[in-house]
Amino acid sequence: MTPGDSVSWSGHSPMDYEKPEALNPQIFPQGGHQSPQPDGEATLHGFEEPTPPEGKREFRGESLWRVLDERHINMIAFSGTIGNGLFLGSGRSLASAGPGGAVVCYILMGTVISSVISCLGEMTALMPVNAPVMEFPRRFVSRGVGFAVGWVYWFAYAVLAGEQLVAVSNAIKFRYDDGITSLNWEVGQKVDNAVWISVFLILVILFNMFPVRVFGELEYIFGCFKLMFITLLIMMMFFLSIVQPRGEAYYHEPLGTRYWNSPYSFFNLVYNAKDENLHIKHSIEGSVGTLLGVWTTFTSVMFSYIGMDIVAATAAESRALSDVESMKMAARKINLRIITLYSLAVLTASFVVPMDHPFINGHSTSVGARSVFIIAVVEAGMPKVAHFFNAVFVFSAFTCGINSMYIATRVLHTLALRGQTGPEFITRRLRQCRSGVPVRAVLVTGAIMMVAYMGRDGSVGARLDELANNCTVSCLVVYASICATYLYFFRTLEDAKMYGNTSESQAASYDRDNPLYPYKSHGQWLKACYGLVACIILILFNGVGAFIEPFNIRKFVAAYISIPVFLLLILCYNLRKHGLRFSDWWTDKSGDLSQTVQASSYKRKGRLEFPDNGVTRDNWATFVHWVWVWMK
C-alpha cells in the first residue's frame, strides 16, 4: 500500500441490546460491501461500492442509487438554502435590528453555521457514510442521541417543507398597495390558500418521485438560476442606491447611505412588542430595545441559513464521495457562497429601504409586499420588476420545499434501515425503493407536510413566522448535537493516535497533521466549541419575544416544543434499550473510526499553486482551472 492509495476500513460493534466493552478506538481493515442491519453500528453501504450500469440497477430494493456528481451536491445544497428566509424574511431583520444590526446578524449567524458545516464536513470527508448527521452522534456520543437527532432532523425538514408550501401560497396572493402604486395578482387573491397548498404539495411529491439522477439535474438547473438571480439582485440594489433615479421613482436624488445616517442609525433603538395580529402593543427604547431587536433577529436570520447541511446529507446517493476532495470543496463552497451572498444582499438592500418602512414593520398588504427587494424596485419606479421578483420568490420557496422533502425522505429511509421506525410491517415498507427512490418514505413525509394547512389562516405572515421559528429551533438542536459530536470525534482521533496500531501509510485516517488527511479546518475544535455554545444560547433564549407583554402562547410553544421532544426521544430510547441501568445510557457509543479514507495525492484541490514563475501559459491555465473548481 502506498501513501497515495485511498483506504477503507470498517469494524464490528455490538448491537444495542449488548453491553459494549470499554475499548479504545479500534481500526480494522476490512473490505467489501456492508448491508444495513437494524440498529447496528457498521451497517452502512461502503462508499467504494461499485456503481452498476444504469440499465442493470435493481428497479425494486432497499438501496438508493449512487448517481449524483459533485456539481449536483453543490447545487442541491445551494438551491435548498436560498429561499424565502432571505427574500421575504430580510425585511423583518432590517426592521428589528436596523441596517447595520441586520448585516451584523447575518455575518455572526454565518460564522455559527459555518462552524457547524465545517464540523460535519470534516467528519464526512474522513468517513463518507450514509446519513452522517445521525450516524456520527451514534458513534461518538451515544446511540440514544443519534436516534433522537435522526427523528428531530426528519421532523424539522418535513415541517420546513410544509412551511415552504405556506410561503408559496402566501406569495401567490401578492398585493402591493402603498397609496401610490397598486399591484395585484387576482388569481392568487380569488383562490383559497388551501388550494395552492394542495397543488404545490402534489407537485413537490411528484418531483421527489423522479429518479435521483433526473432530480439532481433539475436541482442543478434550479441552483444555477438562483445563483445568477441573487447575484443580479445584489448588483441591482447597489446600482439603485447610487444612480440617478427614474422619473417615476419615489425619490429624486441618489439614496447613497441616507438610510444609515441621522435620523436613522446603525442599530434600531426601539423594539416593538406585537400581538398575534402583528399590532404594536408597546415599545421598548434605549439599549434594552436595541438588544431585544438584535437578539430576536438572530433566530430569523438563522432560519435563512437552514439547508446548508444538505451538502452532507446527499452522501447515500453521491458517487463523488469516494473522492475525499468532493466533500471538502462542497463544504467550503457552500459556506463562502451563502454567507457572502446573504450579507451582500442585506447590505445593499439596506441602502434603498429604510428600517421604519411600514411594510416591513407589520403593515404590508401581503407577504410578498414585505420583501425589501420588491419595495426597492417599486419605489425606484419599476413596478413590473416587482411582479418578476415575486414570481421568483414563489419559485424559490417551491424548490426549497422540494429539497426539504428530499432530505426528510432520505433521513426517514435511513431510520427504517436502522429498524427505528416502529413495527416491522411499517419499517419494511419504508425501506422499499423504486428506481432508487424511497417511495413510501416520500408519501409519509408528504402526509406530515400537511401541517402546512395550519398556515392557511391567520394574519399576514404570522403562521409563516411560527412555522419558521419551530423549524429553526429543531435545526439548532441538531446543529448543537453536531458540534458536540465533533468534540467527541476529535478526542477519539487523539486517542487513536496514542493507541492505534496501523502502519504509517494509514496514519492519515486519523492524524489531522498528516498531509493526506482529507479535510482539516484550522482551529476546528475551537469552532466546534463556539458553534455548540452559540446554538445552546440561541435555543434557550430564542423565545424571549414570547415573554414580552402580552405573553404569546403560540410563540412560546413554537420556540420551545423541540427541546422536550428531543429529550423525550433520548429518554424513551434508553429506557427501551437499557431500562433503568443508567450507567449504560451513555456508554453505548463505539468511537468507531470505520470506513475512513485518505486523500489520493499531496496536491489538494482548491489550492492555487503555479507550476512556473512569471506569466506563462501554464500559469494561466492553472488559474483558470482553479477558478472553475471554485465556481462549478
XYZ file of C-alpha atoms in Angstrom:
632
model
C 0.000 0.000 0.000
C 1.295 3.435 -0.925
C 0.534 6.791 0.629
C -1.425 7.756 -2.418
C -3.941 4.922 -2.019
C -7.388 5.520 -0.627
C -8.157 3.261 2.307
C -11.452 1.868 3.506
C -11.991 0.491 6.972
C -14.804 -0.975 8.920
C -15.167 -2.515 12.284
C -17.706 -4.608 14.124
C -19.528 -3.224 17.117
C -22.061 -4.784 19.473
C -25.729 -4.423 18.806
C -27.800 -2.164 21.007
C -29.035 -4.988 23.198
C -25.464 -5.981 24.068
C -23.392 -4.221 26.672
C -20.344 -2.844 24.864
C -16.889 -3.185 26.309
C -14.924 -0.080 27.205
C -12.293 -0.147 24.479
C -10.033 2.393 22.893
C -10.851 3.253 19.257
C -10.368 0.210 17.062
C -9.334 0.437 13.404
C -9.550 -2.809 11.464
C -9.061 -3.107 7.708
C -11.917 -4.879 6.052
C -13.119 -4.503 2.518
C -16.295 -5.309 0.732
C -19.897 -4.358 0.975
C -21.889 -3.826 4.145
C -25.616 -4.181 4.320
C -27.901 -2.222 6.561
C -28.956 -4.086 9.681
C -31.451 -2.916 12.282
C -29.746 -0.614 14.756
C -26.281 -1.963 14.223
C -23.110 0.103 14.092
C -21.195 -0.878 10.967
C -24.356 -1.080 8.943
C -23.969 1.293 6.057
C -23.059 0.608 2.487
C -19.374 1.022 1.819
C -18.669 4.165 -0.159
C -16.441 2.240 -2.573
C -19.341 0.039 -3.525
C -19.214 -0.256 -7.322
C -21.996 1.599 -9.080
C -23.683 -0.770 -11.542
C -24.555 0.435 -15.035
C -27.859 2.290 -15.145
C -29.591 -0.454 -17.061
C -28.541 -3.138 -14.569
C -29.599 -1.467 -11.336
C -32.374 -3.048 -9.317
C -35.709 -1.389 -10.032
C -37.009 -2.534 -6.652
C -34.990 -2.984 -3.496
C -33.827 -1.210 -0.369
C -30.850 0.651 -1.818
C -30.552 4.211 -3.021
C -28.672 4.793 -6.268
C -25.274 6.473 -6.165
C -25.552 8.673 -9.238
C -25.019 12.268 -8.054
C -21.862 14.135 -9.040
C -20.081 16.894 -7.148
C -21.873 19.605 -9.116
C -25.252 18.116 -8.163
C -24.318 18.047 -4.465
C -23.197 21.672 -4.515
C -26.327 22.957 -6.202
C -28.794 20.797 -4.237
C -27.424 22.353 -1.043
C -27.358 25.848 -2.559
C -30.858 25.612 -4.000
C -32.208 24.177 -0.752
C -30.856 27.140 1.228
C -31.822 30.089 -0.978
C -35.499 30.767 -0.329
C -37.990 32.914 1.495
C -35.720 33.159 4.543
C -33.732 35.772 2.632
C -36.217 37.111 0.098
C -39.172 37.521 2.472
C -37.509 37.476 5.895
C -34.708 40.012 5.449
C -37.206 42.870 5.762
C -38.159 41.775 9.270
C -34.451 41.612 10.162
C -33.913 45.128 8.853
C -36.908 46.456 10.809
C -35.936 44.753 14.075
C -32.184 45.295 14.168
C -31.639 48.293 11.899
C -29.451 48.341 8.772
C -26.120 47.754 10.480
C -27.613 45.384 13.017
C -29.169 43.248 10.283
C -25.851 42.924 8.443
C -24.052 42.095 11.700
C -26.663 39.426 12.488
C -26.219 37.785 9.084
C -22.439 37.760 9.457
C -22.489 36.464 13.054
C -25.008 33.724 12.327
C -22.965 32.936 9.226
C -19.962 32.200 11.438
C -22.100 29.910 13.607
C -23.475 27.886 10.705
C -20.033 27.832 9.081
C -18.608 26.250 12.249
C -21.326 23.590 12.165
C -20.808 22.799 8.469
C -17.031 22.592 8.955
C -17.521 20.066 11.783
C -19.898 17.998 9.686
C -17.743 18.347 6.569
C -14.553 17.130 8.250
C -16.195 14.049 9.736
C -17.986 13.213 6.471
C -14.829 13.726 4.392
C -12.982 11.255 6.630
C -15.864 8.787 6.881
C -18.282 9.224 3.946
C -21.140 7.232 5.486
C -24.845 7.420 4.814
C -26.884 9.868 6.914
C -23.840 11.412 8.630
C -25.950 13.820 10.714
C -27.459 10.920 12.661
C -24.655 8.367 12.205
C -21.840 10.314 13.855
C -23.733 11.068 17.108
C -24.415 7.320 17.346
C -20.744 6.546 17.076
C -19.184 9.257 19.201
C -21.837 10.493 21.697
C -24.443 7.795 22.307
C -26.917 5.799 20.297
C -29.800 7.434 22.113
C -28.614 10.843 20.923
C -28.190 9.518 17.384
C -31.736 8.161 17.457
C -33.155 11.464 18.731
C -31.146 13.527 16.237
C -32.439 11.374 13.378
C -36.091 11.863 14.281
C -35.767 15.578 15.076
C -33.844 16.077 11.832
C -36.546 14.307 9.830
C -39.362 16.197 11.521
C -37.584 19.552 11.139
C -37.197 19.125 7.382
C -40.695 17.722 6.946
C -42.143 20.765 8.740
C -39.755 23.020 6.835
C -41.088 21.603 3.574
C -44.607 22.358 4.809
C -43.544 25.870 5.774
C -42.296 26.413 2.232
C -45.751 25.465 0.934
C -47.251 28.128 3.205
C -44.722 30.604 1.813
C -45.714 29.673 -1.754
C -49.430 30.083 -1.053
C -48.842 33.451 0.632
C -46.531 34.717 -2.114
C -49.101 33.852 -4.790
C -51.650 36.062 -3.010
C -49.485 39.037 -3.940
C -50.909 42.513 -3.443
C -48.938 45.719 -3.138
C -50.759 48.954 -2.400
C -48.991 51.878 -0.745
C -51.378 54.550 -1.960
C -49.171 55.405 -4.934
C -48.578 52.075 -6.660
C -51.125 49.276 -6.772
C -50.105 45.755 -7.852
C -52.288 42.683 -7.589
C -52.283 39.005 -8.586
C -56.017 38.455 -8.978
C -55.780 34.690 -9.404
C -53.955 34.375 -6.091
C -56.442 36.625 -4.326
C -59.517 34.743 -5.527
C -58.309 31.216 -4.696
C -58.149 29.920 -1.130
C -54.713 29.212 0.343
C -55.656 25.569 0.898
C -55.983 25.081 -2.871
C -52.489 26.433 -3.531
C -51.043 24.353 -0.705
C -52.690 21.227 -2.169
C -51.483 21.925 -5.711
C -47.883 22.540 -4.707
C -47.876 19.662 -2.228
C -48.729 17.312 -5.091
C -46.058 18.893 -7.284
C -43.403 18.599 -4.573
C -44.267 14.917 -4.079
C -44.130 14.284 -7.838
C -40.711 15.933 -8.129
C -39.417 13.719 -5.331
C -40.678 10.642 -7.194
C -38.272 11.327 -10.079
C -35.186 9.088 -10.299
C -32.430 10.810 -8.363
C -30.334 11.397 -11.498
C -33.183 13.405 -13.041
C -33.768 15.106 -9.708
C -30.096 16.067 -9.496
C -30.060 17.587 -12.975
C -33.186 19.625 -12.248
C -31.738 20.859 -8.969
C -28.534 21.825 -10.740
C -30.557 23.987 -13.129
C -32.580 25.457 -10.258
C -29.434 26.205 -8.271
C -27.684 27.880 -11.194
C -30.740 30.067 -11.785
C -30.890 31.079 -8.113
C -27.171 31.849 -8.070
C -27.499 34.120 -11.108
C -30.645 35.763 -9.734
C -29.247 36.623 -6.311
C -26.035 37.938 -7.905
C -28.043 40.216 -10.219
C -30.253 41.181 -7.275
C -27.250 42.396 -5.290
C -25.942 44.363 -8.261
C -29.363 45.903 -8.877
C -29.807 47.015 -5.251
C -26.347 48.577 -5.306
C -26.947 50.487 -8.530
C -30.367 51.700 -7.338
C -28.620 53.338 -4.387
C -26.025 55.230 -6.441
C -27.570 56.092 -9.833
C -29.828 58.997 -10.662
C -33.416 57.802 -10.030
C -36.007 57.407 -12.771
C -38.778 59.930 -13.227
C -41.334 57.539 -11.722
C -39.258 56.952 -8.574
C -40.455 57.994 -5.118
C -37.227 59.979 -4.581
C -35.383 62.464 -6.768
C -31.708 62.048 -5.926
C -29.411 59.052 -5.316
C -30.036 57.497 -1.921
C -26.450 56.590 -1.073
C -26.233 55.898 2.660
C -29.228 58.090 3.571
C -30.943 55.281 5.492
C -27.828 54.712 7.609
C -27.455 58.370 8.575
C -29.424 60.539 11.038
C -32.327 60.400 11.793
C -31.724 56.711 11.133
C -28.979 54.757 12.897
C -26.737 51.710 12.679
C -28.976 49.781 15.107
C -32.689 50.150 15.684
C -33.059 51.858 19.063
C -36.708 50.819 19.554
C -38.132 47.312 19.970
C -41.856 46.974 19.247
C -43.732 44.231 21.086
C -46.556 42.936 18.876
C -49.571 40.736 19.428
C -50.722 37.772 17.345
C -52.083 40.092 14.669
C -48.776 41.995 14.492
C -50.292 45.081 16.090
C -47.849 47.064 18.221
C -48.811 46.902 21.905
C -45.919 48.842 23.397
C -42.342 49.855 22.596
C -39.051 49.420 24.469
C -36.418 52.064 23.800
C -32.736 52.535 24.507
C -30.066 49.871 24.890
C -32.570 47.257 26.057
C -34.683 47.856 22.956
C -31.595 47.592 20.746
C -30.541 44.324 22.411
C -34.012 42.809 22.039
C -34.187 43.866 18.394
C -30.841 42.296 17.557
C -31.492 39.158 19.612
C -34.881 38.389 18.070
C -33.285 38.907 14.657
C -30.770 36.125 15.294
C -33.431 33.414 15.093
C -34.981 34.687 11.873
C -31.513 35.037 10.328
C -30.570 31.503 11.347
C -33.690 30.274 9.546
C -32.262 31.767 6.347
C -29.192 29.546 6.684
C -31.066 26.274 7.232
C -30.340 23.927 4.361
C -26.569 24.285 4.203
C -26.217 20.919 5.962
C -27.792 19.292 2.891
C -24.265 19.208 1.482
C -23.511 16.162 3.679
C -26.995 14.628 3.632
C -26.612 13.551 -0.021
C -23.898 11.033 0.886
C -26.114 7.997 0.276
C -26.610 8.929 -3.376
C -23.273 10.513 -4.214
C -20.776 8.685 -6.340
C -18.312 11.528 -5.796
C -17.695 10.969 -2.077
C -15.031 8.339 -2.709
C -13.056 11.373 -3.861
C -12.374 12.962 -0.464
C -11.838 16.358 -2.071
C -15.514 16.493 -3.053
C -16.811 16.897 0.488
C -14.067 19.337 1.418
C -14.797 21.551 -1.568
C -18.569 21.229 -1.179
C -18.442 22.337 2.479
C -16.181 25.286 1.749
C -18.139 26.376 -1.324
C -21.490 26.404 0.432
C -20.039 28.420 3.339
C -18.433 31.017 1.093
C -21.338 31.333 -1.335
C -24.229 31.558 1.073
C -22.681 33.768 3.758
C -21.151 36.184 1.235
C -24.260 36.471 -0.919
C -26.628 36.827 2.047
C -24.547 39.521 3.722
C -24.169 41.484 0.489
C -27.877 41.170 -0.330
C -28.939 42.563 3.050
C -26.270 45.267 2.954
C -27.279 46.559 -0.476
C -31.000 46.325 0.329
C -30.489 48.421 3.469
C -29.295 51.289 1.241
C -32.629 51.535 -0.590
C -35.261 50.641 2.061
C -35.462 52.383 5.461
C -35.858 50.372 8.641
C -39.067 52.250 9.530
C -40.845 51.410 6.269
C -44.404 50.401 7.236
C -44.436 47.297 5.007
C -41.537 45.647 6.848
C -42.987 46.654 10.224
C -46.197 44.618 10.042
C -48.361 46.811 7.844
C -47.804 45.140 4.463
C -50.762 44.247 2.271
C -49.355 40.749 1.579
C -46.376 38.578 2.465
C -44.677 39.426 -0.826
C -45.132 43.144 -0.182
C -42.933 42.952 2.919
C -39.912 41.920 0.826
C -37.291 44.677 0.856
C -36.393 43.820 -2.732
C -39.942 44.322 -4.002
C -40.247 47.563 -2.028
C -36.954 48.757 -3.531
C -37.956 48.267 -7.168
C -41.468 49.675 -6.667
C -40.132 52.858 -5.085
C -37.476 53.058 -7.806
C -40.289 53.331 -10.355
C -40.106 49.777 -11.742
C -43.347 48.059 -10.674
C -43.173 45.455 -13.462
C -39.926 44.166 -11.992
C -41.793 43.599 -8.727
C -44.039 41.061 -10.488
C -40.958 39.213 -11.753
C -39.348 39.256 -8.305
C -42.460 37.836 -6.661
C -42.635 35.088 -9.297
C -39.024 34.187 -8.482
C -39.878 34.146 -4.769
C -42.708 31.695 -5.464
C -40.309 29.549 -7.481
C -37.623 29.717 -4.773
C -40.000 28.669 -1.994
C -41.306 25.843 -4.184
C -37.822 24.495 -4.960
C -36.818 24.787 -1.290
C -39.874 22.689 -0.467
C -38.677 20.068 -2.964
C -35.207 19.966 -1.400
C -36.513 19.893 2.165
C -38.743 16.953 1.355
C -35.814 15.218 -0.360
C -33.714 15.407 2.810
C -36.598 14.359 5.050
C -37.332 11.267 2.942
C -33.681 10.163 2.955
C -33.459 10.535 6.718
C -36.665 8.540 7.195
C -35.368 5.856 4.833
C -32.147 5.585 6.861
C -34.145 5.346 10.100
C -36.066 2.475 8.512
C -32.821 0.750 7.533
C -31.829 1.076 11.178
C -35.080 -0.547 12.273
C -36.052 2.611 14.164
C -39.409 3.398 12.591
C -41.718 1.236 14.662
C -43.333 -2.128 13.866
C -41.680 -4.327 11.258
C -44.561 -4.129 8.792
C -44.104 -0.327 8.707
C -40.316 -0.422 8.692
C -40.201 -2.970 5.876
C -42.322 -0.744 3.641
C -40.375 2.413 4.415
C -37.181 0.658 3.322
C -38.506 -0.132 -0.135
C -37.229 1.865 -3.091
C -38.233 2.100 -6.731
C -35.599 3.312 -9.157
C -33.532 4.277 -6.128
C -36.314 6.446 -4.661
C -37.823 5.586 -1.221
C -41.380 5.996 -2.467
C -43.197 5.200 0.761
C -40.902 7.497 2.740
C -41.869 10.221 0.272
C -45.573 9.576 0.871
C -45.240 9.511 4.674
C -43.249 12.738 4.627
C -45.885 14.240 2.339
C -48.513 13.387 4.940
C -46.534 15.256 7.629
C -46.188 18.218 5.273
C -49.933 18.696 5.532
C -49.089 20.689 8.658
C -48.970 23.481 6.060
C -52.776 23.665 6.213
C -52.373 25.146 9.694
C -50.919 28.200 7.989
C -53.815 28.870 5.633
C -55.460 31.353 8.020
C -54.254 33.948 10.497
C -52.759 37.379 9.968
C -50.386 38.109 7.118
C -47.233 36.077 7.699
C -47.970 35.219 11.355
C -48.339 31.462 10.879
C -45.420 31.515 8.447
C -43.204 33.044 11.140
C -44.308 30.488 13.749
C -43.528 27.524 11.490
C -40.189 29.078 10.555
C -39.307 29.554 14.225
C -40.161 25.951 15.073
C -38.021 24.655 12.186
C -35.151 26.897 13.268
C -35.122 25.623 16.849
C -35.320 21.979 15.728
C -32.343 22.511 13.425
C -30.445 24.347 16.176
C -30.849 21.244 18.353
C -29.372 19.162 15.529
C -26.562 21.663 14.941
C -25.640 21.704 18.640
C -25.513 17.887 18.523
C -23.193 18.016 15.500
C -20.764 20.346 17.287
C -20.826 18.191 20.437
C -20.263 15.120 18.286
C -17.219 16.714 16.687
C -15.642 17.325 20.096
C -16.065 13.636 20.953
C -14.768 12.750 17.489
C -11.719 14.995 17.990
C -10.923 13.271 21.279
C -11.345 9.879 19.623
C -8.798 10.850 16.962
C -6.352 11.902 19.669
C -6.835 8.551 21.414
C -6.371 6.737 18.114
C -3.014 8.440 17.637
C -1.947 7.077 21.040
C -3.384 3.571 20.802
C -3.667 2.958 17.054
C -1.645 0.081 15.611
C -1.837 0.855 11.901
C 1.032 1.412 9.508
C 2.493 4.811 8.714
C 0.758 4.858 5.319
C -2.598 4.532 7.086
C -1.952 7.289 9.621
C -3.807 9.901 7.556
C -7.004 8.141 8.527
C -6.815 9.658 11.989
C -3.826 12.023 12.170
C -5.073 15.535 11.418
C -1.488 16.757 10.912
C -0.871 14.292 8.099
C -0.897 15.986 4.646
C -3.167 13.224 3.329
C -5.828 13.813 5.985
C -8.951 14.541 3.890
C -10.208 17.830 5.323
C -8.721 19.887 8.112
C -10.005 23.281 9.170
C -7.547 25.076 11.436
C -8.759 25.568 14.990
C -11.751 23.356 14.263
C -12.205 22.215 17.867
C -12.487 25.878 18.865
C -15.056 26.397 16.101
C -16.961 23.387 17.422
C -17.000 24.889 20.943
C -18.122 28.219 19.512
C -20.876 26.593 17.435
C -22.047 24.468 20.387
C -22.238 27.374 22.847
C -23.888 29.673 20.292
C -26.529 27.083 19.365
C -27.341 26.321 23.007
C -27.718 30.021 23.841
C -29.942 30.549 20.800
C -32.071 27.520 21.761
C -32.565 28.678 25.352
C -33.308 32.325 24.630
C -34.844 32.259 21.141
C -38.344 32.677 22.591
C -37.652 35.819 24.566
C -40.122 37.700 22.391
C -42.965 35.498 23.641
C -42.445 36.703 27.244
C -42.676 40.391 26.453
C -46.169 41.625 27.228
C -48.569 40.496 26.054
C -47.420 36.894 26.597
C -47.897 34.915 23.371
C -48.559 31.214 23.976
C -48.276 30.298 20.280
C -44.846 31.884 20.002
C -43.761 30.181 23.222
C -44.800 26.724 22.010
C -43.192 27.251 18.584
C -39.974 28.408 20.259
C -39.545 25.616 22.809
C -41.515 22.493 21.840
C -38.490 20.947 20.111
C -36.431 20.813 23.323
C -38.676 18.477 25.366
C -39.331 16.373 22.259
C -35.582 15.844 21.756
C -35.019 14.953 25.423
C -38.063 12.666 25.449
C -36.742 10.745 22.419
C -33.414 10.146 24.173
C -35.208 9.073 27.355
C -37.551 6.653 25.586
C -34.719 5.099 23.555
C -32.543 4.462 26.607
C -35.420 3.138 28.685
C -36.297 0.690 25.930
C -32.714 -0.438 25.323
C -31.168 -0.240 28.790
C -34.046 0.079 31.203
C -33.026 1.743 34.466
C -29.333 0.829 34.090
C -28.346 4.481 33.953
C -24.640 3.668 33.722
C -25.274 2.165 30.273
C -27.127 5.154 28.853
C -24.001 6.995 27.765
C -21.567 4.106 27.323
C -23.059 2.511 24.205
C -21.056 4.667 21.811
C -18.413 2.811 19.849
C -15.901 5.503 18.902
C -15.749 3.582 15.644
C -13.351 5.006 13.057
C -14.565 2.720 10.298
C -14.787 3.474 6.587
C -12.097 6.156 6.738
C -10.380 7.450 3.616
C -7.254 9.368 2.704
C -6.513 11.936 0.058
C -5.106 10.324 -3.074
C -2.483 12.994 -3.698
C -0.385 15.551 -1.853
C -1.674 18.113 -4.374
C -5.007 19.188 -2.969
C -7.969 20.503 -4.920
C -8.779 24.162 -4.413
C -5.212 25.310 -3.761
C -3.672 27.732 -6.218
C -0.114 26.555 -6.913
C 1.502 27.891 -10.080
C 3.840 25.486 -11.905
C 6.116 28.232 -13.290
C 7.481 31.621 -12.339
C 6.105 34.709 -14.041
C 3.273 34.969 -16.533
C 3.165 31.782 -18.597
C 0.568 29.822 -20.489
C 0.649 27.013 -17.909
C 0.139 29.503 -15.094
C -2.886 30.988 -16.860
C -4.301 27.506 -17.458
C -3.747 26.672 -13.779
C -5.504 29.879 -12.705
C -8.495 29.275 -14.997
C -8.801 25.709 -13.699
C -8.639 26.945 -10.095
C -11.436 29.455 -10.761
C -13.548 26.733 -12.397
C -13.057 24.392 -9.427
C -14.459 27.023 -7.064
C -17.241 28.143 -9.402
C -18.768 24.843 -10.513
